Coordinates of C-alpha atoms (C1' of nucleotides) in Angstrom, one line a residue:
Chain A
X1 CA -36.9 15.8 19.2
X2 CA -36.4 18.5 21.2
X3 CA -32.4 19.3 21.0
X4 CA -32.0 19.9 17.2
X5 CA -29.4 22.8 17.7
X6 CA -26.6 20.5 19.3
X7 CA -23.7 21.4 21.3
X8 CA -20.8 23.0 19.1
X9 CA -18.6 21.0 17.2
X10 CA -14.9 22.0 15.6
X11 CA -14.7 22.9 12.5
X12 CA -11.2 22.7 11.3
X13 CA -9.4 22.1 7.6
X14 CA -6.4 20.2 7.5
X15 CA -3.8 19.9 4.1
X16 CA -1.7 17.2 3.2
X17 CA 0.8 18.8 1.1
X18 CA 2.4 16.2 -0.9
X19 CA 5.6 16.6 -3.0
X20 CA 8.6 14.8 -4.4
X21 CA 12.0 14.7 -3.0
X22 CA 15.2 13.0 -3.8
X23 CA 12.8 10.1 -5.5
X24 CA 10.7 9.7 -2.0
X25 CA 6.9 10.8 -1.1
X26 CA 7.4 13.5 1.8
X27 CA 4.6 15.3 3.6
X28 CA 4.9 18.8 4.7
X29 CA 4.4 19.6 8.1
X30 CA 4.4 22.8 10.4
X31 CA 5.4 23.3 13.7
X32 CA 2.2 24.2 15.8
X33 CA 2.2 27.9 17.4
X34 CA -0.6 27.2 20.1
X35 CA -2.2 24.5 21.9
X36 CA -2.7 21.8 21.6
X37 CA -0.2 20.2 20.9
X38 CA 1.8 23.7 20.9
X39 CA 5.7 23.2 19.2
X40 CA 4.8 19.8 17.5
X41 CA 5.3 19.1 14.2
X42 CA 1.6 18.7 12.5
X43 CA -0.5 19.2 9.5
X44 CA -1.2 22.7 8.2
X45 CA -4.7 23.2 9.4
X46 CA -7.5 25.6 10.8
X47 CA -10.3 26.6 11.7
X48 CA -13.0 27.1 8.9
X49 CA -13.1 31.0 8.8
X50 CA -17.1 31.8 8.2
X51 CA -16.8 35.3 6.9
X52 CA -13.9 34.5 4.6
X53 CA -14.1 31.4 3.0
X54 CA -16.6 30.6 0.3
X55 CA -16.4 26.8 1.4
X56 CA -13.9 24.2 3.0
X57 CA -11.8 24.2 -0.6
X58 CA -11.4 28.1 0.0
X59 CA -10.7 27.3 3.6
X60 CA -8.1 24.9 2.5
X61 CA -6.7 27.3 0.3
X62 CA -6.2 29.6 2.9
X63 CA -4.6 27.3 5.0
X64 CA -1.9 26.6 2.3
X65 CA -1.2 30.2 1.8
X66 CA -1.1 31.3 5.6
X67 CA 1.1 28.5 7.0
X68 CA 3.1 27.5 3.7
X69 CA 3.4 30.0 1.4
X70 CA 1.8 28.9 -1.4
X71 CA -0.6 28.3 -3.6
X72 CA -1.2 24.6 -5.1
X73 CA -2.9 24.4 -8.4
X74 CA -3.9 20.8 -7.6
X75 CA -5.9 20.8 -4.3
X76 CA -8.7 18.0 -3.7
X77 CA -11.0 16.8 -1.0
X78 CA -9.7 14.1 0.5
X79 CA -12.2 12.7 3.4
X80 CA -13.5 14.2 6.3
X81 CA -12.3 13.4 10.1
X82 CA -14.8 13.4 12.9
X83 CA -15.3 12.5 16.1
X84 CA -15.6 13.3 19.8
X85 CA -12.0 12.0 20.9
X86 CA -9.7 12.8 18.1
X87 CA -9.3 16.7 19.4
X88 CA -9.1 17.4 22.9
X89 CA -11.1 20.3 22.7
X90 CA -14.2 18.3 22.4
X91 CA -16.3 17.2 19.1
X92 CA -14.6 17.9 16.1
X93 CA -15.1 17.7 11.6
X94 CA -11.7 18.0 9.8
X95 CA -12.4 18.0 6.5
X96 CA -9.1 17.1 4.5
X97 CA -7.6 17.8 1.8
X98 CA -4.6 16.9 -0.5
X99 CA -2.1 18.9 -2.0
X100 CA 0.7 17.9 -4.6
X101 CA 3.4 20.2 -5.7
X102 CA 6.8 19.7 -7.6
X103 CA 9.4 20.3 -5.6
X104 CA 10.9 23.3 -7.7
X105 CA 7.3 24.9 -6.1
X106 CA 8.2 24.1 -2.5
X107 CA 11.6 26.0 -2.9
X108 CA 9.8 28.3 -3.7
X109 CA 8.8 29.2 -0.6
X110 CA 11.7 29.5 1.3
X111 CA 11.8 26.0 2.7
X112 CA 9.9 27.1 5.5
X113 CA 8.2 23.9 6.1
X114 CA 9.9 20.5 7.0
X115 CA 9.5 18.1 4.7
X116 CA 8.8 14.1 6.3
X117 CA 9.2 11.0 4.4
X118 CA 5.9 9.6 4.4
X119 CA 7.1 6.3 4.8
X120 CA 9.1 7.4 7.9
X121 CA 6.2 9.6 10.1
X122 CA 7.1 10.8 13.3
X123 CA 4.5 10.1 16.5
X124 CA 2.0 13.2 15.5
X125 CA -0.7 14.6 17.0
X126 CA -4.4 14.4 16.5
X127 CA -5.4 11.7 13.8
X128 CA -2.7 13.5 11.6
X129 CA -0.8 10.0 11.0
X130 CA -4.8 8.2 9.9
X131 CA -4.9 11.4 7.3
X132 CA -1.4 11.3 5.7
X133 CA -2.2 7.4 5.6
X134 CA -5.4 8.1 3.4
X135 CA -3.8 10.6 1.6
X136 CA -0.7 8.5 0.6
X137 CA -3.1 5.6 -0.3
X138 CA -5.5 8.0 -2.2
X139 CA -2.8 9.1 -4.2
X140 CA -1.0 5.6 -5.0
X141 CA -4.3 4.0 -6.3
X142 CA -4.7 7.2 -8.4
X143 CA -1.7 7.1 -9.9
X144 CA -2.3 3.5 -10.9
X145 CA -4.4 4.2 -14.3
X146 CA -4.9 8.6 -13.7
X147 CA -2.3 11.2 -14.9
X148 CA -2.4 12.4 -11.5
X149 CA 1.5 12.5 -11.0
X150 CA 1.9 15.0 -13.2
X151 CA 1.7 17.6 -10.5
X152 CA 4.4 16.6 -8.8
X153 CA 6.4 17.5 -11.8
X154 CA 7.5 21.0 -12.7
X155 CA 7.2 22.0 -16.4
X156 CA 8.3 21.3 -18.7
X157 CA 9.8 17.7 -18.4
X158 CA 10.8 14.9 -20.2
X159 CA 9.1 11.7 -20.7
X160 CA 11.6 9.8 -19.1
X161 CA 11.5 12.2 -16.1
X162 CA 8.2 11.8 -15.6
X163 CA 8.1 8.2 -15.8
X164 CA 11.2 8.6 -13.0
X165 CA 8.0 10.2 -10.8
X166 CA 5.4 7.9 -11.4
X167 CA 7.7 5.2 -10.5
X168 CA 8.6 6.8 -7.5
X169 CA 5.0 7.1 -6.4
X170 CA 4.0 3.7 -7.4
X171 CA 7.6 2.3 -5.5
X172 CA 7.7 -0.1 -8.8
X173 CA 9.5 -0.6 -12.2
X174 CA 7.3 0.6 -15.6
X175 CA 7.9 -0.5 -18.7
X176 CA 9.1 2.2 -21.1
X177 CA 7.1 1.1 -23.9
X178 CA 3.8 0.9 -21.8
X179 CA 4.4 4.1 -20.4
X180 CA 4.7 5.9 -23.0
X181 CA 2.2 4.4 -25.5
X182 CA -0.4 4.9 -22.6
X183 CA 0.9 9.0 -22.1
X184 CA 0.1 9.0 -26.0
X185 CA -3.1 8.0 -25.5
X186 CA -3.9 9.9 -22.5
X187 CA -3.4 12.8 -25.1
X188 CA -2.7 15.1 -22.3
X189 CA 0.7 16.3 -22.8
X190 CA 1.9 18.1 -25.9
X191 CA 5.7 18.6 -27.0
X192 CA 7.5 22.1 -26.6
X193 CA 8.1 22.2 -30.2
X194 CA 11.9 22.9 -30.3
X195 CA 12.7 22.6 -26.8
X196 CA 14.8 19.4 -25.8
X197 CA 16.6 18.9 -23.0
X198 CA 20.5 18.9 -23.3
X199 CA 23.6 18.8 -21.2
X200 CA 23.8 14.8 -20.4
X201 CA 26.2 12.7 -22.1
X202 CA 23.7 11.1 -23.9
X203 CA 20.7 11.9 -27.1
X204 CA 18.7 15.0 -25.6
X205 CA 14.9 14.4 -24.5
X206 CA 11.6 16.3 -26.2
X207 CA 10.0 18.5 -23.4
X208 CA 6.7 18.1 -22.9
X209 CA 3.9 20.4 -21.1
X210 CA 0.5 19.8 -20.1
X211 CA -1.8 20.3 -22.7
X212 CA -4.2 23.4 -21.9
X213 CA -7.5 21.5 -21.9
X214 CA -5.9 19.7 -19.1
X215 CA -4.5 21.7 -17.0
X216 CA -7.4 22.0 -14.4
X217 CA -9.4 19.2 -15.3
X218 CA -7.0 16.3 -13.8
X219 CA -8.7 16.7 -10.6
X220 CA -11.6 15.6 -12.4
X221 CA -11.0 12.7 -13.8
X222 CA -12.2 9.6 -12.7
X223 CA -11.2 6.5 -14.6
X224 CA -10.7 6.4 -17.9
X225 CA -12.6 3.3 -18.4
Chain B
X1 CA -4.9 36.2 14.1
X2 CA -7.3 37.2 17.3
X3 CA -10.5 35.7 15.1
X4 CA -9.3 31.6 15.4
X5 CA -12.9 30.9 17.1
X6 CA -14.9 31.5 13.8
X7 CA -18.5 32.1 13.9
X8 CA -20.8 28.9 14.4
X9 CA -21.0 26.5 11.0
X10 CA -24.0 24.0 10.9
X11 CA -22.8 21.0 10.6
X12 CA -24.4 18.4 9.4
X13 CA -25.0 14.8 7.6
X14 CA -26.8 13.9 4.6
X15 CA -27.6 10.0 3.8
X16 CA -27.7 8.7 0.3
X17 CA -29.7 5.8 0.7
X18 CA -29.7 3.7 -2.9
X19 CA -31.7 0.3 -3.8
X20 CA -32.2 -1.2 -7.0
X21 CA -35.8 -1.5 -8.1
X22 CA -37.3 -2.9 -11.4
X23 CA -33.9 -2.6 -12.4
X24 CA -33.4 0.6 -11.9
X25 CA -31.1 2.8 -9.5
X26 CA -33.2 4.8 -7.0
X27 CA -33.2 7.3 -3.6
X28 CA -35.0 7.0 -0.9
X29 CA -36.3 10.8 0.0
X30 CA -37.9 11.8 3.1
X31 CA -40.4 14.5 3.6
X32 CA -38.9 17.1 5.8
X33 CA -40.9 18.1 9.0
X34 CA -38.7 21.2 9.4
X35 CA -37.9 24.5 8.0
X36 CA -36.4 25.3 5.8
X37 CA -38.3 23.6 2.5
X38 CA -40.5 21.9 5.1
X39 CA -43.0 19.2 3.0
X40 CA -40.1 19.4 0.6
X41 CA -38.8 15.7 -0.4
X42 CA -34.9 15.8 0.6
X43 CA -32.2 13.6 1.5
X44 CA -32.7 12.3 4.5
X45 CA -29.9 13.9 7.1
X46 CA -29.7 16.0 10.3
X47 CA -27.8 17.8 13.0
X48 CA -24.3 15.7 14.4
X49 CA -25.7 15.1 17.8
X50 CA -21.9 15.8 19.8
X51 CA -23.7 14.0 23.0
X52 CA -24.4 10.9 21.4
X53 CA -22.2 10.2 18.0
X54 CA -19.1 9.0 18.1
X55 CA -18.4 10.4 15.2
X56 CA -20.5 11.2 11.7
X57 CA -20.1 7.8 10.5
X58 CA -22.3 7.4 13.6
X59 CA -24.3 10.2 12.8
X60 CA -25.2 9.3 10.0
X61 CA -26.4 5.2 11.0
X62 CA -28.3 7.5 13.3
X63 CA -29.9 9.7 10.7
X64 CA -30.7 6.5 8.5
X65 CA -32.7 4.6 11.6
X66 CA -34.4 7.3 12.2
X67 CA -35.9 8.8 9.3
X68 CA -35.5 5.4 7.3
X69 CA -36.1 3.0 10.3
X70 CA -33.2 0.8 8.6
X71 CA -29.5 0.3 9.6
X72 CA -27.1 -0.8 6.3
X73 CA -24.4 -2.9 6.2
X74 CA -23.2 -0.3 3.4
X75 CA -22.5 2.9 4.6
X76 CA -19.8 4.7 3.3
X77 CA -18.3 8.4 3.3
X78 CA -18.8 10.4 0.3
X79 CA -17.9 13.5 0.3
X80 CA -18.4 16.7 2.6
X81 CA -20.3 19.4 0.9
X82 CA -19.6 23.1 2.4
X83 CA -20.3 26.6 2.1
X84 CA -21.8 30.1 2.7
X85 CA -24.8 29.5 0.5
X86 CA -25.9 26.2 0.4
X87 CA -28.0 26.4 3.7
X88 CA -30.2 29.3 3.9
X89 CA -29.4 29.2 7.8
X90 CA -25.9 30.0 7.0
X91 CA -22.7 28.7 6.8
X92 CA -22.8 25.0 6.5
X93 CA -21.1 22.0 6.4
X94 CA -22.5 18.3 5.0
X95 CA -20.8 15.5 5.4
X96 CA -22.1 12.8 3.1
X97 CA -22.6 9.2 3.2
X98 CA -23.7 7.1 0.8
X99 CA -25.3 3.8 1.7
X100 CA -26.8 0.7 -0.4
X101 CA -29.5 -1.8 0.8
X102 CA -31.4 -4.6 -1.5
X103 CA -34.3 -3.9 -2.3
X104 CA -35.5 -6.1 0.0
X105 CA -34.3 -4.4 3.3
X106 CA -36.2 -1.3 2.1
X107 CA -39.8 -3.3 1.9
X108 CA -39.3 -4.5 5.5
X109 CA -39.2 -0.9 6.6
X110 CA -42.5 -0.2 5.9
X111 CA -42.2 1.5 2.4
X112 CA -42.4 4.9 4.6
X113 CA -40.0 6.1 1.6
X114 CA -40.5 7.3 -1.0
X115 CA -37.7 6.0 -3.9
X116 CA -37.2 8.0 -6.9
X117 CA -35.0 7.2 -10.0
X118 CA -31.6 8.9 -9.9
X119 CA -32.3 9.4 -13.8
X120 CA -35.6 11.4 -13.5
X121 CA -34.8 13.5 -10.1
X122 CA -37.4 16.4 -8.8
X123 CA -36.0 19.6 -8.1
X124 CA -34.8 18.6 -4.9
X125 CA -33.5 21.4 -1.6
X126 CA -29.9 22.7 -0.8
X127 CA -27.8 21.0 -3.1
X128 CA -29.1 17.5 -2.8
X129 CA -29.1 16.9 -6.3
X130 CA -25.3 17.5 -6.4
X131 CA -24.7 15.3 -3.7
X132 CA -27.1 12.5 -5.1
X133 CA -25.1 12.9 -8.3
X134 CA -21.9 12.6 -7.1
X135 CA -22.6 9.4 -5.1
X136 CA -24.7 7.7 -8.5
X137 CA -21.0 8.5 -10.2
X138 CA -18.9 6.9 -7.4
X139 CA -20.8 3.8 -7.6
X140 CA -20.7 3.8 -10.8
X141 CA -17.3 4.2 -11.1
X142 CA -16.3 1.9 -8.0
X143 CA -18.7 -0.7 -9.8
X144 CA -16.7 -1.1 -12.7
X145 CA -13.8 -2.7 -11.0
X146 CA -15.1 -3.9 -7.4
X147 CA -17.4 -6.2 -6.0
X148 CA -19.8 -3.2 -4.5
X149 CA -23.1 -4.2 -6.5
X150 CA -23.1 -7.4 -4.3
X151 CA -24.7 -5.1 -1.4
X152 CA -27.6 -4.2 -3.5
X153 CA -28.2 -8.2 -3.8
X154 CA -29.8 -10.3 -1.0
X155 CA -28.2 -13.4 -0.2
X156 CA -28.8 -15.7 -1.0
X157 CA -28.4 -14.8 -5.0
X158 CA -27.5 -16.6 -8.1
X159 CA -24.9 -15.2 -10.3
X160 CA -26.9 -14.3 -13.5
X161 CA -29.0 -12.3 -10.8
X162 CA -26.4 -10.4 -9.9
X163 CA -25.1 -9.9 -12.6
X164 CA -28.2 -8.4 -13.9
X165 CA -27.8 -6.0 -11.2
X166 CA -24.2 -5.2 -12.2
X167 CA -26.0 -4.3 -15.9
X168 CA -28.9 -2.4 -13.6
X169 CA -26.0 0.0 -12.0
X170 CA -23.7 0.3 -15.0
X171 CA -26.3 0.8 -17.7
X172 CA -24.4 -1.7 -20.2
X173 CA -24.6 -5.6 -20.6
X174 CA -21.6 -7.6 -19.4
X175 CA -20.0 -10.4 -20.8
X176 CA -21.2 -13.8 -19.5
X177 CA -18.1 -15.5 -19.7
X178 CA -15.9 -12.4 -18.7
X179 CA -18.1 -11.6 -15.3
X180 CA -17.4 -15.2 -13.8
X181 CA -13.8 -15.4 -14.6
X182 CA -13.6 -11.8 -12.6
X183 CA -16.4 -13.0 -9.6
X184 CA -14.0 -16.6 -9.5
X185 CA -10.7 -14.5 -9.4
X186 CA -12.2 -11.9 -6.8
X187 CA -12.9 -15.2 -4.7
X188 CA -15.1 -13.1 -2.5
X189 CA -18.3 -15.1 -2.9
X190 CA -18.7 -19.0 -1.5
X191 CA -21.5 -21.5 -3.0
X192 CA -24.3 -22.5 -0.4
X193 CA -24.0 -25.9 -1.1
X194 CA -26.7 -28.0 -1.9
X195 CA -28.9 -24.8 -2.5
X196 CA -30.2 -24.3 -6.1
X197 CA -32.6 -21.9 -6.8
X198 CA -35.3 -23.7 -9.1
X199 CA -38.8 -22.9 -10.3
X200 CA -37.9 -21.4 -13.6
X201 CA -39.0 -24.3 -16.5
X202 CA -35.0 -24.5 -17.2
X203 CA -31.9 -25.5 -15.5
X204 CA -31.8 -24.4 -12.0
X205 CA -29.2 -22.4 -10.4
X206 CA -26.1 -22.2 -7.8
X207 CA -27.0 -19.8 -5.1
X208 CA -24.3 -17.9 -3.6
X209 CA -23.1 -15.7 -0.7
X210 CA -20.3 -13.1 0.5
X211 CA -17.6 -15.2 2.1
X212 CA -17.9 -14.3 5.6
X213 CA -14.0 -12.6 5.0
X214 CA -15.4 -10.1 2.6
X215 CA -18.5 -9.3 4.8
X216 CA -17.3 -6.0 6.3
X217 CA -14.2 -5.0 4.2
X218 CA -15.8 -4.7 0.8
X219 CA -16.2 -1.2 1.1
X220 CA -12.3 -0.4 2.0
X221 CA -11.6 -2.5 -0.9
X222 CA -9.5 0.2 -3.4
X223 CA -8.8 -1.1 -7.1
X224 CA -7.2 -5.0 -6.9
X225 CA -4.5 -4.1 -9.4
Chain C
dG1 C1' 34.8 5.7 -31.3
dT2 C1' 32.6 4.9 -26.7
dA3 C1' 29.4 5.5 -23.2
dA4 C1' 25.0 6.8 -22.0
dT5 C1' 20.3 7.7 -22.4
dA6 C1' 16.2 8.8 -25.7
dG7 C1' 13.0 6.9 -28.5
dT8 C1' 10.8 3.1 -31.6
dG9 C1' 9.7 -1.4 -33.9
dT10 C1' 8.2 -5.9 -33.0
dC11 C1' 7.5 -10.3 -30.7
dT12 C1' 5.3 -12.5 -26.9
dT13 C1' 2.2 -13.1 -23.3
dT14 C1' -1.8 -12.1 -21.0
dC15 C1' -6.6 -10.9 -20.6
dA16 C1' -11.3 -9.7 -22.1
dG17 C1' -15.0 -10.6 -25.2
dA18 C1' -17.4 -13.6 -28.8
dC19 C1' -19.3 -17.9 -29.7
dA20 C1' -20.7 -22.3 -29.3
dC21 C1' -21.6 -26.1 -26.9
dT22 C1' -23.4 -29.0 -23.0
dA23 C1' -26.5 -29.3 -18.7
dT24 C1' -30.9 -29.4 -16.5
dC25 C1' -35.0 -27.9 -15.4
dC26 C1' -40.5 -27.2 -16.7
dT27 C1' -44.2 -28.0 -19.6
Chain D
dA1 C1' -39.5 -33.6 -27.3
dG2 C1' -38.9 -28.6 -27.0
dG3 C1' -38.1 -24.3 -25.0
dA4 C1' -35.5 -21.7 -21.8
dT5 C1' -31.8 -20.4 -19.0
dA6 C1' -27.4 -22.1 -16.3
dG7 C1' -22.8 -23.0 -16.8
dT8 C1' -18.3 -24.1 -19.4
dG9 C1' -14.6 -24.8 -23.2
dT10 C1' -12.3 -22.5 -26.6
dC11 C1' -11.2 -19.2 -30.2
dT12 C1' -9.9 -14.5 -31.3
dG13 C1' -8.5 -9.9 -31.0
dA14 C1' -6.7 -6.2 -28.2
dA15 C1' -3.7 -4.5 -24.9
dA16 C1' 0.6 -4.8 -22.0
dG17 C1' 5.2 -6.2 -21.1
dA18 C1' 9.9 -7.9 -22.9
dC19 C1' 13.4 -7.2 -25.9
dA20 C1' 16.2 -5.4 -29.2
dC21 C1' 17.4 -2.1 -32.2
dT22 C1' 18.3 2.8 -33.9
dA23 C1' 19.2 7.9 -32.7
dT24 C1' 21.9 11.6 -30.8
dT25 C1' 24.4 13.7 -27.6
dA26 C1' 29.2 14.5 -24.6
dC27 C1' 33.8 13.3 -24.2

DNA sequence: GTAATAGTGTCTTTCAGACACTATCCT
DNA sequence: AGGATAGTGTCTGAAAGACACTATTAC
């Protein structure tokens, strides 16, 4: 009872910046600029800055900003990564956490970051492949019955674009009709009175934002049950 | 970018131990011996001890056999709580693990603690009371759609007990019907065959058990949709 | 007009809750 | 026998999917 004040351990943040491109899930990555693992391609992450940060969110946040470029309106704690052999520098806590931007946001910022397929991961170092995992998994089972996909979509959009999104999270068909009576009763998204989207060869679509009272809140939300 | 080694954060894990008792949803607390808020009644945690956890899952078994003198099938991560102020020692990180025991796992160890009602909490040290709040919501939440409650059951157990303990977590009475057709479909739990639980002046009851399958998975089970 | 997609009305199927009935114990 | 709770069959209403139909654009 004598060794309270234990040996240092890592304290690091790491981001899984999730967005959507040409209908697949891809994970930004950045090539690392020192050791270890110097020159692979690896989660944005880094150590928790003490006399900066306000707490590991604001370290995240940091994090996206430094190494990507941006700032993602939807960031969330993810789960936290420990252990004594998953950083070669010794004992080390990376606490995680998950990003999602449209892909209009990402262009943004200059394309400086490869985007990965998540369903196509190179070998990577650390536990980063364990953390994309969870955060892919996290966000599928969210998007089941949560209006989390919604940040993947730049606004405004139409319903059938973002039904195009949520099926390309889920990787399966959704009705129409379901989808859109269960958007109405979600009572999140309000029309851009006026706005439709023309230019196909077909009826135009109603644009829709998120409603103000939602905007932050989505995080939030647990189920709806 | 000379800074990357960041001044030493505390890092830490924090156990929320929760039982069921007269059919209510309680803590265990432990009396701290330490500053700061010695005497104080706080969630038992403590220091990640690099030299002998693997990692905090570890950590935290640890922390729960020590100040609880109990190990728990149950024990889950919860979240990681962080920050400049929520440690009067400085900047701190908490990583959070809930755990769940029947009530009878809890008399065996002595009844050295104390349990407390998550609905009438004392003012309680750091930010405990956030942290106990968050994991009363998760298994609330995971409770609606997963077998979890069946931890906070000892085997053997018949199914209108546990179902009273489903009502105990959720607050709300179940449908009688509706709760076997989901226990039969989640096929998770086997009949001990030839064991009835009798003495009541009625008709005696089917004791059950996990299915040795869903012994250790239960608590990576997501949503079954 | 035709092709193409947006948006809606309605039928069908599926699932959860309500209710009632039988089963089996103790007294 | 009577009271009490265990366990089950069945009806009903709500919600989700299937399908078909109308609406509105470009060409």
């Amino acid at each position: 009872m004598n060794n309270d004040r234990a040996p240092a351990v890592i304290c690091t943040v790491d981001v899984v910046l999730l967005t959507l491109e040409q209908g697949q899930l891809k994970v930004a990555l950045v090539r690392r600029e020192r050791a270890p693992f110097a020159q692979a391609l690896a989660l944005p992450g880094g150590y928790i800055h003490a006399q900066d940060d306000v707490d590991t969110q604001a370290s995240a946040a940091r994090v996206l900003r430094d190494k990507a470029g941006l700032d993602s309106p939807y960031l969330e704690q993810l789960a936290t990564f420990s252990g004594a052999v998953r950083d070669p520098r010794g004992w080390s806590v990376a606490v995680a956490y998950c990003a999602l931007v449209p892909p209009e946001t990402l262009a943004q910022a200059e394309g400086r970051v490869p985007l990965v397929a998540v369903d196509a991961l190179p070998p990577l170092p650390f536990d980063h492949r364990q953390i994309i995992d969870t955060a892919v998994q996290r966000v599928r089972s969210k998007s089941q019955y949560s209006s989390l996909p919604v940040h993947l979509c730049a606004e405004p959009f139409t319903l059938p674009q973002l039904q195009a999104v949520y099926e390309a999270v889920l990787g399966e068909a959704i009705n129409k009709v379901s989808f859109r009576r269960k958007m109405d009763e979600l009572a999140m998204l309000e029309p851009v009175h006026g706005a439709l989207q023309t230019g196909g060869a077909h009826r135009p679509a109603q644009l829709y934002r998120v409603r103000a009272a939602y905007r932050r809140s989505l995080s939030l939300s647990a189920r709806g049950l």
